[in-house]
Amino acid sequence: MARATGIGGVFLRSLASGLGLVHDIVFEPHFAELGGFPCLTEAMHRSGCRFGVGIDEPLGIVIESRRGTALGAGRGYLLDQNGASVTATVLRPGDALDLPLG
């Protein structure tokens, strides 16, 4: 996968539209290994998505009926960019989150 240097030296991968199962959300796998918060917030900005989910290998998210459930080990992060502010919520195994599904 190609990488490009973004603002402040943040490494960004190319963005893809995905399968269209969820809308207004960016998923960042390998979150800690590939840049963490700066990379995910930049991807949210570039894509125009309000939400971002950063997960590492031991954690996954199962999506069913507009809800996601974190499974596995470790933790992930849900970012919500509302205007100029971004809030982050820690996701642990068993946590549920509402997703903007299409």
Short mmCIF file of N, CA, C and O in Angstrom, two decimals:
data_model
loop_
_atom_site.label_atom_id
_atom_site.label_comp_id
_atom_site.label_asym_id
_atom_site.label_seq_id
_atom_site.Cartn_x
_atom_site.Cartn_y
_atom_site.Cartn_z
N MET A 1 0.85 -1.17 0.00
CA MET A 1 0.00 0.00 0.00
C MET A 1 0.90 1.24 0.00
O MET A 1 1.81 1.35 0.79
N ALA A 2 0.63 2.16 -0.88
CA ALA A 2 1.46 3.36 -1.00
C ALA A 2 1.22 4.30 0.16
O ALA A 2 0.13 4.40 0.70
N ARG A 3 2.28 4.99 0.54
CA ARG A 3 2.18 6.00 1.59
C ARG A 3 2.63 7.33 1.03
O ARG A 3 3.49 7.40 0.18
N ALA A 4 2.06 8.37 1.57
CA ALA A 4 2.48 9.73 1.21
C ALA A 4 2.65 10.52 2.49
O ALA A 4 1.94 10.29 3.46
N THR A 5 3.60 11.44 2.51
CA THR A 5 3.79 12.27 3.68
C THR A 5 2.78 13.40 3.66
O THR A 5 2.65 14.10 2.67
N GLY A 6 2.07 13.56 4.76
CA GLY A 6 1.07 14.62 4.85
C GLY A 6 1.57 15.75 5.72
O GLY A 6 2.76 15.88 6.00
N ILE A 7 0.68 16.56 6.18
CA ILE A 7 0.99 17.72 7.02
C ILE A 7 1.70 17.26 8.29
O ILE A 7 1.29 16.31 8.94
N GLY A 8 2.78 17.90 8.63
CA GLY A 8 3.51 17.58 9.85
C GLY A 8 4.23 16.26 9.80
O GLY A 8 4.58 15.70 10.82
N GLY A 9 4.43 15.69 8.62
CA GLY A 9 5.13 14.42 8.50
C GLY A 9 4.28 13.21 8.83
O GLY A 9 4.79 12.11 8.98
N VAL A 10 2.96 13.37 8.93
CA VAL A 10 2.06 12.26 9.22
C VAL A 10 1.98 11.38 7.97
O VAL A 10 1.80 11.88 6.87
N PHE A 11 2.15 10.08 8.15
CA PHE A 11 2.05 9.16 7.02
C PHE A 11 0.59 8.83 6.76
O PHE A 11 -0.12 8.39 7.65
N LEU A 12 0.16 9.04 5.54
CA LEU A 12 -1.21 8.74 5.15
C LEU A 12 -1.20 7.72 4.02
O LEU A 12 -0.39 7.82 3.11
N ARG A 13 -2.12 6.78 4.10
CA ARG A 13 -2.32 5.86 3.00
C ARG A 13 -3.44 6.40 2.14
O ARG A 13 -4.17 7.29 2.53
N SER A 14 -3.59 5.86 0.97
CA SER A 14 -4.67 6.31 0.11
C SER A 14 -6.01 5.93 0.74
O SER A 14 -6.13 4.92 1.42
N LEU A 15 -7.01 6.76 0.51
CA LEU A 15 -8.34 6.51 1.03
C LEU A 15 -9.16 5.77 -0.02
O LEU A 15 -9.05 6.05 -1.20
N ALA A 16 -9.99 4.83 0.42
CA ALA A 16 -10.87 4.09 -0.47
C ALA A 16 -12.30 4.24 0.03
O ALA A 16 -12.53 4.43 1.22
N SER A 17 -13.25 4.14 -0.88
CA SER A 17 -14.65 4.33 -0.50
C SER A 17 -15.24 3.14 0.23
O SER A 17 -16.28 3.25 0.86
N GLY A 18 -14.63 1.98 0.16
CA GLY A 18 -15.14 0.82 0.88
C GLY A 18 -16.34 0.19 0.19
O GLY A 18 -16.55 0.37 -1.00
N LEU A 19 -17.13 -0.55 0.95
CA LEU A 19 -18.26 -1.29 0.40
C LEU A 19 -19.58 -0.55 0.49
O LEU A 19 -20.59 -1.04 0.04
N GLY A 20 -19.59 0.61 1.14
CA GLY A 20 -20.83 1.37 1.27
C GLY A 20 -21.75 0.87 2.36
O GLY A 20 -22.93 1.21 2.39
N LEU A 21 -21.23 0.06 3.28
CA LEU A 21 -22.06 -0.47 4.37
C LEU A 21 -22.28 0.54 5.47
O LEU A 21 -23.27 0.48 6.19
N VAL A 22 -21.34 1.44 5.65
CA VAL A 22 -21.46 2.52 6.63
C VAL A 22 -21.12 3.83 5.92
O VAL A 22 -20.42 3.84 4.91
N HIS A 23 -21.64 4.91 6.43
CA HIS A 23 -21.42 6.21 5.83
C HIS A 23 -20.91 7.19 6.88
O HIS A 23 -21.19 7.04 8.06
N ASP A 24 -20.16 8.18 6.42
CA ASP A 24 -19.67 9.26 7.28
C ASP A 24 -18.73 8.76 8.36
O ASP A 24 -18.68 9.30 9.46
N ILE A 25 -17.98 7.69 8.05
CA ILE A 25 -17.05 7.13 9.03
C ILE A 25 -15.82 6.56 8.31
O ILE A 25 -15.93 5.99 7.24
N VAL A 26 -14.66 6.79 8.91
CA VAL A 26 -13.40 6.25 8.41
C VAL A 26 -12.90 5.22 9.40
O VAL A 26 -12.87 5.48 10.61
N PHE A 27 -12.53 4.04 8.92
CA PHE A 27 -11.93 3.01 9.76
C PHE A 27 -10.44 2.99 9.50
O PHE A 27 -10.00 2.94 8.34
N GLU A 28 -9.65 3.03 10.57
CA GLU A 28 -8.20 3.00 10.45
C GLU A 28 -7.69 1.73 11.14
O GLU A 28 -7.59 1.68 12.36
N PRO A 29 -7.40 0.67 10.35
CA PRO A 29 -6.81 -0.52 10.96
C PRO A 29 -5.34 -0.27 11.30
O PRO A 29 -4.73 0.65 10.75
N HIS A 30 -4.79 -1.08 12.17
CA HIS A 30 -3.39 -0.92 12.58
C HIS A 30 -3.14 0.49 13.10
O HIS A 30 -2.15 1.13 12.79
N PHE A 31 -4.07 0.97 13.89
CA PHE A 31 -4.11 2.36 14.36
C PHE A 31 -2.80 2.84 14.97
O PHE A 31 -2.22 3.82 14.52
N ALA A 32 -2.31 2.17 15.99
CA ALA A 32 -1.09 2.61 16.67
C ALA A 32 0.14 2.47 15.78
O ALA A 32 1.01 3.33 15.78
N GLU A 33 0.18 1.41 14.98
CA GLU A 33 1.34 1.16 14.14
C GLU A 33 1.49 2.15 12.99
O GLU A 33 2.58 2.40 12.51
N LEU A 34 0.37 2.70 12.53
CA LEU A 34 0.40 3.53 11.32
C LEU A 34 0.08 5.00 11.55
O LEU A 34 -0.40 5.67 10.66
N GLY A 35 0.33 5.51 12.74
CA GLY A 35 0.20 6.94 12.91
C GLY A 35 -0.77 7.41 13.97
O GLY A 35 -0.72 8.55 14.38
N GLY A 36 -1.69 6.58 14.41
CA GLY A 36 -2.59 6.94 15.49
C GLY A 36 -3.50 8.12 15.20
O GLY A 36 -4.01 8.28 14.09
N PHE A 37 -3.69 8.97 16.18
CA PHE A 37 -4.63 10.08 16.09
C PHE A 37 -4.36 11.05 14.94
O PHE A 37 -5.28 11.42 14.23
N PRO A 38 -3.12 11.49 14.72
CA PRO A 38 -2.89 12.44 13.62
C PRO A 38 -3.29 11.87 12.26
O PRO A 38 -3.90 12.56 11.44
N CYS A 39 -2.99 10.60 12.03
CA CYS A 39 -3.32 9.98 10.75
C CYS A 39 -4.84 9.86 10.58
O CYS A 39 -5.37 10.15 9.52
N LEU A 40 -5.53 9.42 11.63
CA LEU A 40 -6.98 9.24 11.55
C LEU A 40 -7.70 10.58 11.39
O LEU A 40 -8.61 10.70 10.57
N THR A 41 -7.31 11.59 12.14
CA THR A 41 -7.98 12.89 12.00
C THR A 41 -7.72 13.50 10.62
O THR A 41 -8.60 14.13 10.05
N GLU A 42 -6.53 13.29 10.08
CA GLU A 42 -6.25 13.77 8.72
C GLU A 42 -7.11 13.03 7.69
O GLU A 42 -7.63 13.64 6.76
N ALA A 43 -7.27 11.73 7.86
CA ALA A 43 -8.13 10.95 6.96
C ALA A 43 -9.58 11.41 7.06
O ALA A 43 -10.29 11.51 6.05
N MET A 44 -10.04 11.73 8.27
CA MET A 44 -11.40 12.24 8.44
C MET A 44 -11.55 13.58 7.72
O MET A 44 -12.55 13.81 7.03
N HIS A 45 -10.56 14.43 7.86
CA HIS A 45 -10.59 15.74 7.21
C HIS A 45 -10.61 15.59 5.68
O HIS A 45 -11.42 16.22 5.00
N ARG A 46 -9.72 14.76 5.15
CA ARG A 46 -9.61 14.59 3.70
C ARG A 46 -10.85 13.95 3.09
O ARG A 46 -11.21 14.25 1.96
N SER A 47 -11.50 13.07 3.84
CA SER A 47 -12.68 12.37 3.32
C SER A 47 -13.98 13.12 3.60
O SER A 47 -15.01 12.80 3.01
N GLY A 48 -13.94 14.07 4.53
CA GLY A 48 -15.16 14.78 4.91
C GLY A 48 -16.03 13.99 5.87
O GLY A 48 -17.18 14.36 6.11
N CYS A 49 -15.51 12.91 6.43
CA CYS A 49 -16.29 12.08 7.36
C CYS A 49 -16.26 12.68 8.76
O CYS A 49 -15.24 13.17 9.21
N ARG A 50 -17.38 12.59 9.44
CA ARG A 50 -17.48 13.12 10.80
C ARG A 50 -16.85 12.17 11.81
O ARG A 50 -16.29 12.60 12.82
N PHE A 51 -16.96 10.86 11.59
CA PHE A 51 -16.52 9.88 12.56
C PHE A 51 -15.29 9.12 12.07
O PHE A 51 -15.11 8.92 10.87
N GLY A 52 -14.47 8.69 13.02
CA GLY A 52 -13.33 7.85 12.71
C GLY A 52 -13.19 6.78 13.78
O GLY A 52 -13.42 7.05 14.96
N VAL A 53 -12.84 5.57 13.36
CA VAL A 53 -12.61 4.48 14.30
C VAL A 53 -11.21 3.96 14.06
O VAL A 53 -10.86 3.56 12.95
N GLY A 54 -10.39 3.98 15.10
CA GLY A 54 -9.05 3.45 15.03
C GLY A 54 -8.96 2.17 15.83
O GLY A 54 -9.32 2.15 17.00
N ILE A 55 -8.54 1.08 15.17
CA ILE A 55 -8.43 -0.20 15.86
C ILE A 55 -7.08 -0.84 15.56
O ILE A 55 -6.51 -0.64 14.49
N ASP A 56 -6.59 -1.60 16.51
CA ASP A 56 -5.36 -2.36 16.33
C ASP A 56 -5.71 -3.82 16.12
O ASP A 56 -6.85 -4.24 16.30
N GLU A 57 -4.70 -4.61 15.76
CA GLU A 57 -4.92 -6.00 15.39
C GLU A 57 -5.71 -6.83 16.39
O GLU A 57 -6.55 -7.61 15.97
N PRO A 58 -5.49 -6.74 17.68
CA PRO A 58 -6.24 -7.63 18.58
C PRO A 58 -7.71 -7.27 18.74
O PRO A 58 -8.46 -7.99 19.38
N LEU A 59 -8.16 -6.16 18.18
CA LEU A 59 -9.54 -5.71 18.36
C LEU A 59 -10.24 -5.66 17.02
O LEU A 59 -9.65 -5.27 16.01
N GLY A 60 -11.49 -6.05 17.01
CA GLY A 60 -12.31 -5.96 15.80
C GLY A 60 -13.66 -5.36 16.16
O GLY A 60 -14.01 -5.24 17.34
N ILE A 61 -14.42 -4.98 15.14
CA ILE A 61 -15.76 -4.45 15.37
C ILE A 61 -16.73 -5.23 14.50
O ILE A 61 -16.56 -5.31 13.28
N VAL A 62 -17.72 -5.83 15.15
CA VAL A 62 -18.78 -6.54 14.45
C VAL A 62 -19.93 -5.56 14.28
O VAL A 62 -20.35 -4.92 15.25
N ILE A 63 -20.43 -5.43 13.06
CA ILE A 63 -21.50 -4.46 12.77
C ILE A 63 -22.78 -5.21 12.45
O ILE A 63 -22.81 -6.04 11.55
N GLU A 64 -23.83 -4.90 13.22
CA GLU A 64 -25.15 -5.48 13.01
C GLU A 64 -26.20 -4.43 13.33
O GLU A 64 -26.18 -3.85 14.41
N SER A 65 -27.11 -4.23 12.40
CA SER A 65 -28.27 -3.36 12.62
C SER A 65 -27.92 -2.02 13.27
O SER A 65 -28.39 -1.70 14.35
N ARG A 66 -27.10 -1.25 12.60
CA ARG A 66 -26.73 0.10 13.02
C ARG A 66 -25.91 0.16 14.31
O ARG A 66 -25.74 1.23 14.89
N ARG A 67 -25.44 -0.98 14.80
CA ARG A 67 -24.61 -0.99 16.00
C ARG A 67 -23.34 -1.77 15.73
O ARG A 67 -23.33 -2.77 15.05
N GLY A 68 -22.28 -1.25 16.30
CA GLY A 68 -21.02 -1.96 16.25
C GLY A 68 -20.67 -2.40 17.65
O GLY A 68 -20.98 -1.72 18.63
N THR A 69 -20.05 -3.55 17.76
CA THR A 69 -19.60 -4.06 19.05
C THR A 69 -18.12 -4.41 18.94
O THR A 69 -17.72 -5.12 18.02
N ALA A 70 -17.33 -3.88 19.85
CA ALA A 70 -15.90 -4.16 19.88
C ALA A 70 -15.67 -5.55 20.48
O ALA A 70 -16.21 -5.87 21.54
N LEU A 71 -14.88 -6.35 19.77
CA LEU A 71 -14.57 -7.71 20.22
C LEU A 71 -13.08 -7.95 20.15
O LEU A 71 -12.39 -7.35 19.33
N GLY A 72 -12.59 -8.84 20.99
CA GLY A 72 -11.18 -9.20 20.97
C GLY A 72 -10.48 -8.72 22.22
O GLY A 72 -11.02 -8.79 23.31
N ALA A 73 -9.28 -8.19 22.02
CA ALA A 73 -8.47 -7.71 23.13
C ALA A 73 -7.96 -6.32 22.80
O ALA A 73 -8.03 -5.86 21.68
N GLY A 74 -7.44 -5.65 23.80
CA GLY A 74 -6.89 -4.32 23.58
C GLY A 74 -7.96 -3.25 23.57
O GLY A 74 -9.03 -3.40 24.16
N ARG A 75 -7.69 -2.20 22.84
CA ARG A 75 -8.66 -1.10 22.77
C ARG A 75 -8.59 -0.41 21.41
O ARG A 75 -7.64 -0.55 20.67
N GLY A 76 -9.63 0.35 21.15
CA GLY A 76 -9.71 1.15 19.94
C GLY A 76 -10.23 2.52 20.33
O GLY A 76 -10.44 2.81 21.52
N TYR A 77 -10.47 3.35 19.34
CA TYR A 77 -10.91 4.72 19.61
C TYR A 77 -11.97 5.13 18.60
O TYR A 77 -11.85 4.85 17.41
N LEU A 78 -13.00 5.79 19.10
CA LEU A 78 -14.02 6.40 18.26
C LEU A 78 -13.82 7.90 18.33
O LEU A 78 -13.87 8.48 19.41
N LEU A 79 -13.59 8.52 17.19
CA LEU A 79 -13.43 9.97 17.12
C LEU A 79 -14.67 10.58 16.50
O LEU A 79 -15.21 10.05 15.52
N ASP A 80 -15.13 11.68 17.07
CA ASP A 80 -16.30 12.41 16.58
C ASP A 80 -15.88 13.85 16.36
O ASP A 80 -15.57 14.56 17.32
N GLN A 81 -15.85 14.26 15.10
CA GLN A 81 -15.47 15.63 14.76
C GLN A 81 -16.74 16.43 14.52
O GLN A 81 -17.40 16.28 13.50
N ASN A 82 -17.07 17.26 15.48
CA ASN A 82 -18.27 18.08 15.40
C ASN A 82 -17.82 19.54 15.33
O ASN A 82 -17.48 20.13 16.34
N GLY A 83 -17.79 20.07 14.11
CA GLY A 83 -17.28 21.43 13.94
C GLY A 83 -15.78 21.44 14.09
O GLY A 83 -15.07 20.63 13.52
N ALA A 84 -15.27 22.33 14.92
CA ALA A 84 -13.82 22.47 15.11
C ALA A 84 -13.28 21.54 16.18
O ALA A 84 -12.07 21.40 16.32
N SER A 85 -14.16 20.89 16.95
CA SER A 85 -13.67 20.04 18.04
C SER A 85 -13.76 18.56 17.68
O SER A 85 -14.62 18.14 16.91
N VAL A 86 -12.86 17.78 18.24
CA VAL A 86 -12.85 16.33 18.07
C VAL A 86 -12.86 15.70 19.45
O VAL A 86 -12.03 16.04 20.30
N THR A 87 -13.82 14.81 19.69
CA THR A 87 -13.84 14.08 20.95
C THR A 87 -13.45 12.63 20.67
O THR A 87 -13.77 12.08 19.61
N ALA A 88 -12.74 12.03 21.60
CA ALA A 88 -12.31 10.64 21.46
C ALA A 88 -12.91 9.81 22.59
O ALA A 88 -12.90 10.22 23.74
N THR A 89 -13.43 8.66 22.23
CA THR A 89 -13.97 7.70 23.18
C THR A 89 -13.15 6.42 23.06
O THR A 89 -12.94 5.93 21.95
N VAL A 90 -12.70 5.89 24.18
CA VAL A 90 -11.95 4.64 24.18
C VAL A 90 -12.94 3.49 24.02
O VAL A 90 -13.96 3.43 24.69
N LEU A 91 -12.62 2.57 23.11
CA LEU A 91 -13.43 1.37 22.89
C LEU A 91 -12.70 0.17 23.47
O LEU A 91 -11.54 -0.08 23.14
N ARG A 92 -13.39 -0.55 24.34
CA ARG A 92 -12.83 -1.77 24.93
C ARG A 92 -13.71 -2.95 24.52
O ARG A 92 -14.87 -2.75 24.14
N PRO A 93 -13.20 -4.15 24.58
CA PRO A 93 -14.01 -5.31 24.22
C PRO A 93 -15.37 -5.30 24.94
O PRO A 93 -15.44 -5.06 26.14
N GLY A 94 -16.42 -5.49 24.17
CA GLY A 94 -17.78 -5.49 24.71
C GLY A 94 -18.48 -4.14 24.57
O GLY A 94 -19.70 -4.08 24.69
N ASP A 95 -17.73 -3.07 24.30
CA ASP A 95 -18.36 -1.76 24.13
C ASP A 95 -19.17 -1.73 22.83
O ASP A 95 -18.78 -2.32 21.81
N ALA A 96 -20.29 -1.02 22.86
CA ALA A 96 -21.14 -0.87 21.69
C ALA A 96 -21.10 0.57 21.21
O ALA A 96 -20.88 1.49 22.01
N LEU A 97 -21.29 0.76 19.92
CA LEU A 97 -21.36 2.11 19.37
C LEU A 97 -22.38 2.14 18.24
O LEU A 97 -22.57 1.17 17.52
N ASP A 98 -23.09 3.27 18.13
CA ASP A 98 -24.03 3.47 17.05
C ASP A 98 -23.26 3.96 15.83
O ASP A 98 -22.39 4.82 15.95
N LEU A 99 -23.59 3.43 14.67
CA LEU A 99 -22.89 3.79 13.44
C LEU A 99 -23.86 4.38 12.41
O LEU A 99 -25.01 3.94 12.33
N PRO A 100 -23.40 5.33 11.62
CA PRO A 100 -24.24 5.89 10.56
C PRO A 100 -24.28 4.92 9.36
O PRO A 100 -23.43 5.00 8.48
N LEU A 101 -25.20 3.99 9.37
CA LEU A 101 -25.28 3.00 8.30
C LEU A 101 -26.15 3.50 7.17
O LEU A 101 -27.08 4.26 7.36
N GLY A 102 -25.86 3.03 5.98
CA GLY A 102 -26.63 3.44 4.80
C GLY A 102 -27.45 2.34 4.23
O GLY A 102 -27.56 1.26 4.62
#
